Amino acid sequence: MIEKIKEQEKISLLLDPSAEKRDAWNEQVLNHTNLFLNELENVNAYYQNKDQGAGILNYDLSEDPMPLDKVLKGLKSHIEEDGINAASGGHMGYIPGGGLYPSALGDFLAAISNKYAGIFFPAPGAVRLENMLLRWMAKLMGFPANAVGNLTSGGSISNLIAVVTAREAVGVKAKDFDKLVVYLSAQAHHSLQKALRIAGLGEAQLRYISMDSQLKIEVTELEKAIVADQKNGLIPFMINASMGTTNTGTVDPISQMADIAEQHKIWFHVDAAYGGFFKLLPELEEEFEGTEKADSISLDPHKSLFLPFGTGAILIKNKKALYKAHQYTADYLQDLIDVEEEVNSADVSPELTKHFRGLRVWLPLKLFGIKPFRAALREKLLLAQYFHLEIQKIAGFEVGPKPNLSVAIFRFVPENGEANSFNQKLIKAIQDDGRIFLSSTSIDDIFWIRVAVLFFRTHLRELDLLLEIIKKETEAISSVR
Ligand SMILES: *Cc1c(COP(=O)(O)O)cnc(C)c1O
């Protein structure tokens, strides 16, 4: 028996490399990442490889190990240099994420100590750290100190937690699910509908409230719809305000919507997944007025706090309903002790064991302080306004509303010929160029090209390059026609 154990131990020890081996690997990985970061300014924001990443399939698992240099080569060719380069300042498509360097170090530290951050008992310090970060976010949004939150994997899970908590708070019975009404605009993020479906509320009615020319919800229409629904025996359940829509960065009239929600006793959710951390800018105070009146707020530090993908947050005032939706206990958890002042993340989220996300949030904020975050957000705001102004100076270009935040939409309107097909060609030409990546959208059947300035490496240089590419490609397309 002992011999057998020792035999296996000899092999299993391979899983715990020596200090020399670790040093060698660390050096290789650091060389790789340093080269990646140092080259960023000169490489594409978008790669369109013929095999679409299929080369990585040659790296399937086997019994035998592969040396790190070979693994890193595969990573570079088939993953890093493929598709959108999400670390490039040229990435202005969709809503760009972040990837601050200290977050990578935070992930490294979290994986090494592997603290169990889901529950207070096994990792009191880790739980306190995450709750401290959430209290900072709550304060930023004007939430009371006893509001409860969770660091989630992203805005979609945050919205899901908000929906199930609202469901428990309202206490609706299954027989009434089809009488529930959710108020939102057509510009609301689809993760809200997805959350409703996952929460079992797919039969709830979605009331799309009309928008003004700025694409903001019209509050008078909202109020009318609620009154009509109540009259018809329906149950107004939730009002969703977007604090920065994904399409155009539009901020709904949060404060007025909050007052309507309060008056009619409807759960008021603010989806701030994109716009949330712009709250750090005092000049936007008026725009964001009313966040303190929300019942729940979804945030995405992996968007406007420049963190790597996989970092969201939810803040909720009604702790009882939040627990009612998520708290569970089991016999094998009997050693756990509760402390009054700290919340277990496992009690307020679908997750039990989870990534210790706190470190990737905390480390950059500690190492940089908050000041440069504020400056970077302000810079992105100004860059979007700059683009919005500059593109109008080029003949034939039309723009959407002045950006509330850092997304601008634009299109070329040719003197003759169809605008939509022209702009489809234009976005394809920009993507084929590859130095800048943009995405498009349709609003009322009009094809728009979007510029989303949110990546921390996006600066004036990238916007000027973009304007230059747009000019050149527009001329090229026009001359062929
Ligand atoms: C991105 C986004 C979401 C979804 O968040 P994920 O982090 O992608 O899950 C929800 N709402 C808005 C407004 C968003 O921009």
Short mmCIF file of C-alpha atoms in Angstrom, two decimals, residues 47-456:
data_model
loop_
_atom_site.label_atom_id
_atom_site.label_comp_id
_atom_site.label_asym_id
_atom_site.label_seq_id
_atom_site.Cartn_x
_atom_site.Cartn_y
_atom_site.Cartn_z
CA TYR A 47 -7.53 40.25 -36.94
CA GLN A 48 -9.45 38.24 -39.51
CA ASN A 49 -7.56 34.97 -39.80
CA LYS A 50 -8.63 32.49 -42.47
CA ASP A 51 -8.83 29.58 -40.03
CA GLN A 52 -10.78 31.60 -37.44
CA GLY A 53 -8.73 30.34 -34.52
CA ALA A 54 -9.02 26.69 -35.56
CA GLY A 55 -5.24 26.29 -35.17
CA ILE A 56 -5.74 26.04 -31.42
CA LEU A 57 -7.45 22.70 -32.00
CA ASN A 58 -3.99 21.25 -32.60
CA TYR A 59 -3.38 21.89 -28.93
CA ASP A 60 -5.95 19.45 -27.61
CA LEU A 61 -5.17 17.66 -24.37
CA SER A 62 -3.09 14.53 -24.08
CA GLU A 63 -1.42 12.42 -21.37
CA ASP A 64 1.91 14.07 -22.03
CA PRO A 65 2.97 17.58 -21.14
CA MET A 66 3.85 20.32 -23.60
CA PRO A 67 6.62 22.84 -22.84
CA LEU A 68 5.58 26.39 -21.98
CA ASP A 69 7.31 28.07 -24.97
CA LYS A 70 5.25 25.93 -27.33
CA VAL A 71 2.04 26.62 -25.43
CA LEU A 72 2.69 30.37 -25.51
CA LYS A 73 3.33 30.21 -29.24
CA GLY A 74 -0.08 28.62 -29.76
CA LEU A 75 -1.70 31.21 -27.52
CA LYS A 76 -0.14 34.05 -29.50
CA SER A 77 -0.95 32.78 -32.99
CA HIS A 78 -4.40 31.34 -32.48
CA ILE A 79 -5.91 33.37 -29.66
CA GLU A 80 -4.11 36.65 -29.03
CA GLU A 81 -3.65 37.50 -32.71
CA ASP A 82 -7.15 36.48 -33.71
CA GLY A 83 -10.49 38.29 -33.69
CA ILE A 84 -10.82 41.54 -31.77
CA ASN A 85 -7.68 42.61 -29.92
CA ALA A 86 -9.46 43.57 -26.71
CA ALA A 87 -6.24 45.02 -25.26
CA SER A 88 -5.81 47.51 -28.11
CA GLY A 89 -6.64 51.19 -27.81
CA GLY A 90 -8.08 50.81 -31.30
CA HIS A 91 -10.95 48.71 -29.94
CA MET A 92 -14.00 50.97 -30.05
CA GLY A 93 -16.64 48.38 -30.94
CA TYR A 94 -19.53 47.15 -28.78
CA ILE A 95 -18.66 48.26 -25.24
CA PRO A 96 -14.92 47.70 -24.86
CA GLY A 97 -13.70 46.13 -21.65
CA GLY A 98 -10.53 46.91 -19.78
CA GLY A 99 -7.66 44.87 -18.44
CA LEU A 100 -5.62 47.06 -16.11
CA TYR A 101 -2.24 45.50 -15.42
CA PRO A 102 -2.60 45.34 -11.61
CA SER A 103 -5.80 43.33 -12.12
CA ALA A 104 -3.73 40.62 -13.77
CA LEU A 105 -1.46 40.67 -10.73
CA GLY A 106 -4.53 40.56 -8.48
CA ASP A 107 -5.79 37.47 -10.33
CA PHE A 108 -2.37 35.91 -9.96
CA LEU A 109 -2.33 36.58 -6.23
CA ALA A 110 -5.91 35.33 -5.87
CA ALA A 111 -5.13 32.09 -7.70
CA ILE A 112 -1.96 31.46 -5.67
CA SER A 113 -3.57 31.80 -2.23
CA ASN A 114 -6.88 30.49 -3.64
CA LYS A 115 -8.88 32.07 -0.83
CA TYR A 116 -12.47 30.91 -0.62
CA ALA A 117 -14.25 34.23 -0.91
CA GLY A 118 -17.84 32.98 -0.96
CA ILE A 119 -18.28 32.64 2.79
CA PHE A 120 -17.01 34.55 5.83
CA PHE A 121 -15.83 31.58 7.93
CA PRO A 122 -13.07 30.25 5.64
CA ALA A 123 -11.84 33.68 4.51
CA PRO A 124 -13.02 36.53 6.73
CA GLY A 125 -10.50 39.00 5.32
CA ALA A 126 -11.37 38.20 1.72
CA VAL A 127 -15.10 38.61 2.40
CA ARG A 128 -14.48 41.89 4.23
CA LEU A 129 -12.38 43.15 1.32
CA GLU A 130 -15.12 42.44 -1.23
CA ASN A 131 -17.80 43.99 0.97
CA MET A 132 -15.59 47.04 1.49
CA LEU A 133 -15.39 47.47 -2.30
CA LEU A 134 -19.15 47.11 -2.57
CA ARG A 135 -19.66 49.72 0.15
CA TRP A 136 -17.48 52.08 -1.87
CA MET A 137 -19.67 51.48 -4.92
CA ALA A 138 -22.85 51.87 -2.85
CA LYS A 139 -21.63 55.20 -1.51
CA LEU A 140 -20.77 56.34 -5.03
CA MET A 141 -24.34 55.59 -6.14
CA GLY A 142 -25.83 57.33 -3.11
CA PHE A 143 -27.03 54.07 -1.55
CA PRO A 144 -27.29 53.78 2.26
CA ALA A 145 -24.47 52.08 4.16
CA ASN A 146 -26.67 49.08 4.94
CA ALA A 147 -27.35 48.31 1.27
CA VAL A 148 -26.09 44.88 0.23
CA GLY A 149 -24.13 43.96 -2.84
CA ASN A 150 -22.25 41.29 -4.66
CA LEU A 151 -19.29 41.17 -6.98
CA THR A 152 -20.66 39.16 -9.89
CA SER A 153 -19.12 37.91 -13.11
CA GLY A 154 -20.83 40.65 -15.13
CA GLY A 155 -23.88 42.80 -15.76
CA SER A 156 -26.04 39.92 -16.95
CA ILE A 157 -25.76 38.08 -13.64
CA SER A 158 -26.24 41.40 -11.81
CA ASN A 159 -29.49 41.96 -13.71
CA LEU A 160 -30.56 38.39 -12.92
CA ILE A 161 -29.96 38.93 -9.20
CA ALA A 162 -31.99 42.15 -9.37
CA VAL A 163 -34.89 40.43 -11.14
CA VAL A 164 -35.15 37.47 -8.75
CA THR A 165 -34.86 39.80 -5.77
CA ALA A 166 -37.66 41.98 -7.12
CA ARG A 167 -39.72 38.84 -7.64
CA GLU A 168 -39.29 37.91 -3.95
CA ALA A 169 -39.86 41.47 -2.76
CA VAL A 170 -43.15 41.72 -4.62
CA GLY A 171 -44.06 38.19 -3.56
CA VAL A 172 -45.86 37.32 -6.77
CA LYS A 173 -47.40 33.90 -7.15
CA ALA A 174 -46.83 31.75 -10.24
CA LYS A 175 -50.47 32.11 -11.24
CA ASP A 176 -49.93 35.83 -11.64
CA PHE A 177 -46.69 35.74 -13.63
CA ASP A 178 -48.44 36.65 -16.86
CA LYS A 179 -49.96 39.71 -15.20
CA LEU A 180 -46.58 41.22 -14.34
CA VAL A 181 -45.48 44.19 -16.39
CA VAL A 182 -41.90 45.35 -16.88
CA TYR A 183 -41.35 48.89 -18.16
CA LEU A 184 -38.30 49.58 -20.28
CA SER A 185 -37.26 51.19 -23.52
CA ALA A 186 -36.43 49.44 -26.76
CA GLN A 187 -32.83 50.49 -26.06
CA ALA A 188 -32.63 48.50 -22.81
CA HIS A 189 -29.99 45.75 -22.75
CA HIS A 190 -31.29 42.31 -23.76
CA SER A 191 -29.80 40.74 -20.63
CA LEU A 192 -32.82 42.09 -18.76
CA GLN A 193 -35.23 40.05 -20.90
CA LYS A 194 -32.89 37.10 -20.58
CA ALA A 195 -32.87 37.49 -16.80
CA LEU A 196 -36.67 37.56 -16.71
CA ARG A 197 -36.82 34.34 -18.69
CA ILE A 198 -34.21 32.59 -16.51
CA ALA A 199 -36.08 33.80 -13.41
CA GLY A 200 -39.21 32.01 -14.63
CA LEU A 201 -40.87 35.28 -15.53
CA GLY A 202 -40.76 34.83 -19.30
CA GLU A 203 -44.52 35.33 -19.41
CA ALA A 204 -44.25 38.82 -17.91
CA GLN A 205 -45.32 41.53 -20.29
CA LEU A 206 -42.73 43.91 -21.60
CA ARG A 207 -44.02 47.44 -21.96
CA TYR A 208 -41.73 49.34 -24.29
CA ILE A 209 -42.10 53.01 -23.47
CA SER A 210 -41.59 55.46 -26.31
CA MET A 211 -38.47 57.60 -26.37
CA ASP A 212 -37.81 61.21 -27.22
CA SER A 213 -35.45 62.34 -29.99
CA GLN A 214 -32.50 61.79 -27.63
CA LEU A 215 -33.63 58.15 -27.16
CA LYS A 216 -34.55 58.75 -23.51
CA ILE A 217 -37.68 57.22 -22.01
CA GLU A 218 -40.64 59.64 -22.05
CA VAL A 219 -41.78 59.79 -18.44
CA THR A 220 -45.29 60.98 -19.25
CA GLU A 221 -45.74 57.91 -21.44
CA LEU A 222 -44.36 55.72 -18.66
CA GLU A 223 -46.86 57.05 -16.19
CA LYS A 224 -49.75 56.67 -18.64
CA ALA A 225 -48.81 53.04 -19.32
CA ILE A 226 -48.67 52.22 -15.60
CA VAL A 227 -52.07 53.76 -14.92
CA ALA A 228 -53.61 51.92 -17.86
CA ASP A 229 -52.11 48.60 -16.79
CA GLN A 230 -53.34 49.01 -13.23
CA LYS A 231 -56.79 49.75 -14.55
CA ASN A 232 -56.67 46.55 -16.59
CA GLY A 233 -55.87 44.41 -13.56
CA LEU A 234 -52.21 43.92 -14.43
CA ILE A 235 -49.37 44.12 -11.90
CA PRO A 236 -46.72 46.79 -12.62
CA PHE A 237 -43.62 44.92 -11.45
CA MET A 238 -40.40 46.61 -12.45
CA ILE A 239 -39.19 49.79 -14.11
CA ASN A 240 -35.80 49.66 -15.79
CA ALA A 241 -33.80 52.81 -16.38
CA SER A 242 -30.63 52.65 -18.45
CA MET A 243 -27.74 54.64 -17.06
CA GLY A 244 -26.03 54.58 -20.43
CA THR A 245 -27.61 52.41 -23.12
CA THR A 246 -25.31 50.03 -24.94
CA ASN A 247 -26.27 51.35 -28.37
CA THR A 248 -25.87 55.08 -27.85
CA GLY A 249 -24.81 55.68 -24.25
CA THR A 250 -28.09 57.42 -23.49
CA VAL A 251 -29.03 58.05 -19.88
CA ASP A 252 -32.75 57.78 -19.08
CA PRO A 253 -34.37 60.40 -16.80
CA ILE A 254 -33.52 58.39 -13.71
CA SER A 255 -34.82 60.76 -11.06
CA GLN A 256 -38.24 61.29 -12.62
CA MET A 257 -38.61 57.57 -13.29
CA ALA A 258 -37.67 56.85 -9.67
CA ASP A 259 -40.42 59.17 -8.46
CA ILE A 260 -42.99 57.42 -10.62
CA ALA A 261 -41.79 54.04 -9.34
CA GLU A 262 -42.06 55.21 -5.76
CA GLN A 263 -45.50 56.70 -6.25
CA HIS A 264 -46.84 53.45 -7.74
CA LYS A 265 -44.75 51.16 -5.48
CA ILE A 266 -42.90 49.49 -8.36
CA TRP A 267 -39.38 48.03 -8.12
CA PHE A 268 -36.99 50.52 -9.69
CA HIS A 269 -33.90 49.04 -11.32
CA VAL A 270 -31.07 51.07 -12.78
CA ASP A 271 -28.96 49.24 -15.33
CA ALA A 272 -25.66 51.08 -15.02
CA ALA A 273 -23.55 48.27 -16.48
CA TYR A 274 -22.01 50.62 -18.99
CA GLY A 275 -22.39 54.06 -17.43
CA GLY A 276 -22.07 53.35 -13.72
CA PHE A 277 -18.58 54.52 -12.90
CA PHE A 278 -18.98 57.76 -14.84
CA LYS A 279 -20.63 58.72 -11.55
CA LEU A 280 -17.07 59.48 -10.44
CA LEU A 281 -17.31 62.67 -12.53
CA PRO A 282 -18.93 65.55 -10.66
CA GLU A 283 -19.87 67.24 -13.95
CA LEU A 284 -22.37 64.45 -14.61
CA GLU A 285 -24.12 64.87 -11.28
CA GLU A 286 -27.27 66.31 -12.81
CA GLU A 287 -27.46 63.65 -15.52
CA PHE A 288 -27.26 60.87 -12.94
CA GLU A 289 -29.54 62.39 -10.33
CA GLY A 290 -31.80 59.82 -8.72
CA THR A 291 -29.57 56.75 -8.56
CA GLU A 292 -29.92 56.97 -4.79
CA LYS A 293 -33.65 56.31 -5.18
CA ALA A 294 -33.21 52.98 -7.01
CA ASP A 295 -34.05 49.60 -5.46
CA SER A 296 -31.24 47.92 -7.37
CA ILE A 297 -28.30 48.99 -9.52
CA SER A 298 -26.24 46.83 -11.86
CA LEU A 299 -22.64 47.85 -12.45
CA ASP A 300 -19.87 46.45 -14.62
CA PRO A 301 -16.37 47.29 -13.38
CA HIS A 302 -15.16 45.43 -16.47
CA LYS A 303 -16.57 48.30 -18.52
CA SER A 304 -16.31 51.76 -16.96
CA LEU A 305 -13.75 50.84 -14.31
CA PHE A 306 -11.38 49.39 -16.95
CA LEU A 307 -11.07 45.97 -15.31
CA PRO A 308 -10.68 42.70 -17.21
CA PHE A 309 -13.77 40.77 -18.30
CA GLY A 310 -15.56 38.85 -15.60
CA THR A 311 -16.19 41.62 -13.07
CA GLY A 312 -19.70 42.91 -12.43
CA ALA A 313 -21.51 44.17 -9.36
CA ILE A 314 -25.04 44.46 -8.03
CA LEU A 315 -26.27 46.75 -5.28
CA ILE A 316 -29.62 46.20 -3.57
CA LYS A 317 -31.39 47.95 -0.71
CA ASN A 318 -33.86 45.21 0.26
CA LYS A 319 -31.60 42.73 2.05
CA LYS A 320 -34.49 40.54 3.14
CA ALA A 321 -35.71 39.92 -0.40
CA LEU A 322 -32.16 39.43 -1.64
CA TYR A 323 -31.63 36.72 0.99
CA LYS A 324 -35.02 35.20 0.33
CA ALA A 325 -34.01 34.66 -3.28
CA HIS A 326 -30.52 33.30 -2.65
CA GLN A 327 -29.82 32.09 0.88
CA TYR A 328 -29.57 28.36 1.40
CA THR A 329 -27.96 26.13 3.91
CA ALA A 330 -26.91 22.49 4.01
CA ASP A 331 -25.78 19.94 6.58
CA TYR A 332 -22.20 19.93 5.33
CA LEU A 333 -22.01 23.66 5.96
CA GLN A 334 -22.79 23.33 9.69
CA ASP A 335 -19.39 24.68 10.82
CA LEU A 336 -20.11 28.03 9.31
CA ILE A 337 -20.70 30.93 11.60
CA ASP A 338 -22.49 34.07 10.67
CA VAL A 339 -21.30 37.50 11.60
CA GLU A 340 -23.78 40.28 11.78
CA GLU A 341 -21.76 42.96 10.06
CA GLU A 342 -20.53 41.06 6.99
CA VAL A 343 -22.57 39.47 4.21
CA ASN A 344 -21.57 36.11 2.72
CA SER A 345 -21.47 36.42 -1.01
CA ALA A 346 -22.96 32.90 -1.23
CA ASP A 347 -26.11 34.19 0.51
CA VAL A 348 -26.79 36.88 -2.08
CA SER A 349 -25.82 35.28 -5.38
CA PRO A 350 -26.40 32.06 -7.35
CA GLU A 351 -22.74 31.14 -6.77
CA LEU A 352 -21.27 29.19 -3.84
CA THR A 353 -17.60 28.68 -4.63
CA LYS A 354 -16.39 31.57 -6.71
CA HIS A 355 -13.38 33.39 -8.04
CA PHE A 356 -11.94 35.81 -5.46
CA ARG A 357 -12.74 38.76 -7.71
CA GLY A 358 -12.07 41.34 -5.07
CA LEU A 359 -8.33 41.36 -5.63
CA ARG A 360 -8.52 42.32 -9.30
CA VAL A 361 -10.76 45.25 -8.32
CA TRP A 362 -8.89 46.33 -5.22
CA LEU A 363 -5.30 46.15 -6.46
CA PRO A 364 -5.56 48.70 -9.30
CA LEU A 365 -7.63 51.08 -7.18
CA LYS A 366 -5.04 50.89 -4.40
CA LEU A 367 -1.96 51.10 -6.62
CA PHE A 368 -3.23 53.97 -8.78
CA GLY A 369 -5.59 55.72 -6.38
CA ILE A 370 -8.93 56.94 -7.76
CA LYS A 371 -7.66 60.13 -9.41
CA PRO A 372 -6.43 58.59 -12.71
CA PHE A 373 -9.71 56.68 -13.09
CA ARG A 374 -11.57 59.97 -12.96
CA ALA A 375 -9.20 61.50 -15.50
CA ALA A 376 -9.50 58.52 -17.84
CA LEU A 377 -13.30 58.62 -17.71
CA ARG A 378 -13.32 62.34 -18.38
CA GLU A 379 -10.89 61.84 -21.26
CA LYS A 380 -13.17 59.19 -22.85
CA LEU A 381 -16.16 61.49 -22.50
CA LEU A 382 -14.27 64.31 -24.22
CA LEU A 383 -12.93 62.00 -26.93
CA ALA A 384 -16.46 60.91 -27.85
CA GLN A 385 -17.54 64.57 -28.04
CA TYR A 386 -14.44 65.38 -30.10
CA PHE A 387 -15.27 62.62 -32.57
CA HIS A 388 -18.91 63.72 -32.73
CA LEU A 389 -17.77 67.23 -33.69
CA GLU A 390 -14.95 66.28 -36.06
CA ILE A 391 -16.92 63.74 -38.10
CA GLN A 392 -19.54 66.42 -38.82
CA LYS A 393 -16.82 68.50 -40.45
CA ILE A 394 -16.38 65.86 -43.14
CA ALA A 395 -18.85 66.44 -45.98
CA GLY A 396 -21.73 63.98 -46.13
CA PHE A 397 -21.60 62.70 -42.56
CA GLU A 398 -24.54 62.73 -40.20
CA VAL A 399 -24.45 62.01 -36.48
CA GLY A 400 -26.84 60.78 -33.80
CA PRO A 401 -27.54 62.71 -30.59
CA LYS A 402 -24.65 64.42 -28.80
CA PRO A 403 -23.15 61.68 -26.63
CA ASN A 404 -24.50 61.59 -23.06
CA LEU A 405 -21.50 59.44 -22.22
CA SER A 406 -18.79 58.01 -24.47
CA VAL A 407 -20.66 56.42 -27.39
CA ALA A 408 -21.27 58.31 -30.64
CA ILE A 409 -23.12 57.08 -33.71
CA PHE A 410 -22.61 58.33 -37.25
CA ARG A 411 -23.31 57.47 -40.87
CA PHE A 412 -22.49 58.71 -44.35
CA VAL A 413 -25.42 59.89 -46.42
CA PRO A 414 -24.44 59.69 -50.11
CA GLU A 415 -25.91 62.21 -52.53
CA ASN A 416 -27.31 59.41 -54.57
CA GLY A 417 -27.67 55.81 -53.66
CA GLU A 418 -28.76 54.01 -50.56
CA ALA A 419 -27.26 55.11 -47.26
CA ASN A 420 -27.62 51.80 -45.40
CA SER A 421 -25.69 49.80 -47.98
CA PHE A 422 -23.02 52.51 -48.20
CA ASN A 423 -22.46 52.37 -44.45
CA GLN A 424 -22.37 48.58 -44.48
CA LYS A 425 -19.53 48.87 -46.99
CA LEU A 426 -17.87 51.54 -44.90
CA ILE A 427 -17.84 49.50 -41.70
CA LYS A 428 -16.53 46.50 -43.58
CA ALA A 429 -13.71 48.64 -45.01
CA ILE A 430 -12.84 49.95 -41.53
CA GLN A 431 -12.82 46.42 -40.13
CA ASP A 432 -10.72 45.15 -43.06
CA ASP A 433 -8.18 47.90 -42.41
CA GLY A 434 -7.93 46.40 -38.91
CA ARG A 435 -6.14 49.19 -37.06
CA ILE A 436 -9.39 50.33 -35.43
CA PHE A 437 -12.34 48.09 -34.64
CA LEU A 438 -15.87 49.55 -34.76
CA SER A 439 -19.28 47.86 -34.68
CA SER A 440 -22.63 48.97 -36.03
CA THR A 441 -26.25 49.09 -34.96
CA SER A 442 -29.70 49.74 -36.40
CA ILE A 443 -32.16 52.21 -34.95
CA ASP A 444 -35.57 52.33 -36.65
CA ASP A 445 -34.11 50.51 -39.67
CA ILE A 446 -31.35 53.04 -40.10
CA PHE A 447 -27.86 51.57 -40.16
CA TRP A 448 -25.47 53.47 -37.90
CA ILE A 449 -21.80 52.99 -37.20
CA ARG A 450 -20.88 53.22 -33.51
CA VAL A 451 -17.78 54.57 -31.85
CA ALA A 452 -17.58 53.40 -28.24
CA VAL A 453 -14.70 55.09 -26.44
CA LEU A 454 -14.19 53.25 -23.18
CA PHE A 455 -10.94 51.38 -23.35
CA PHE A 456 -8.27 52.97 -21.13
#
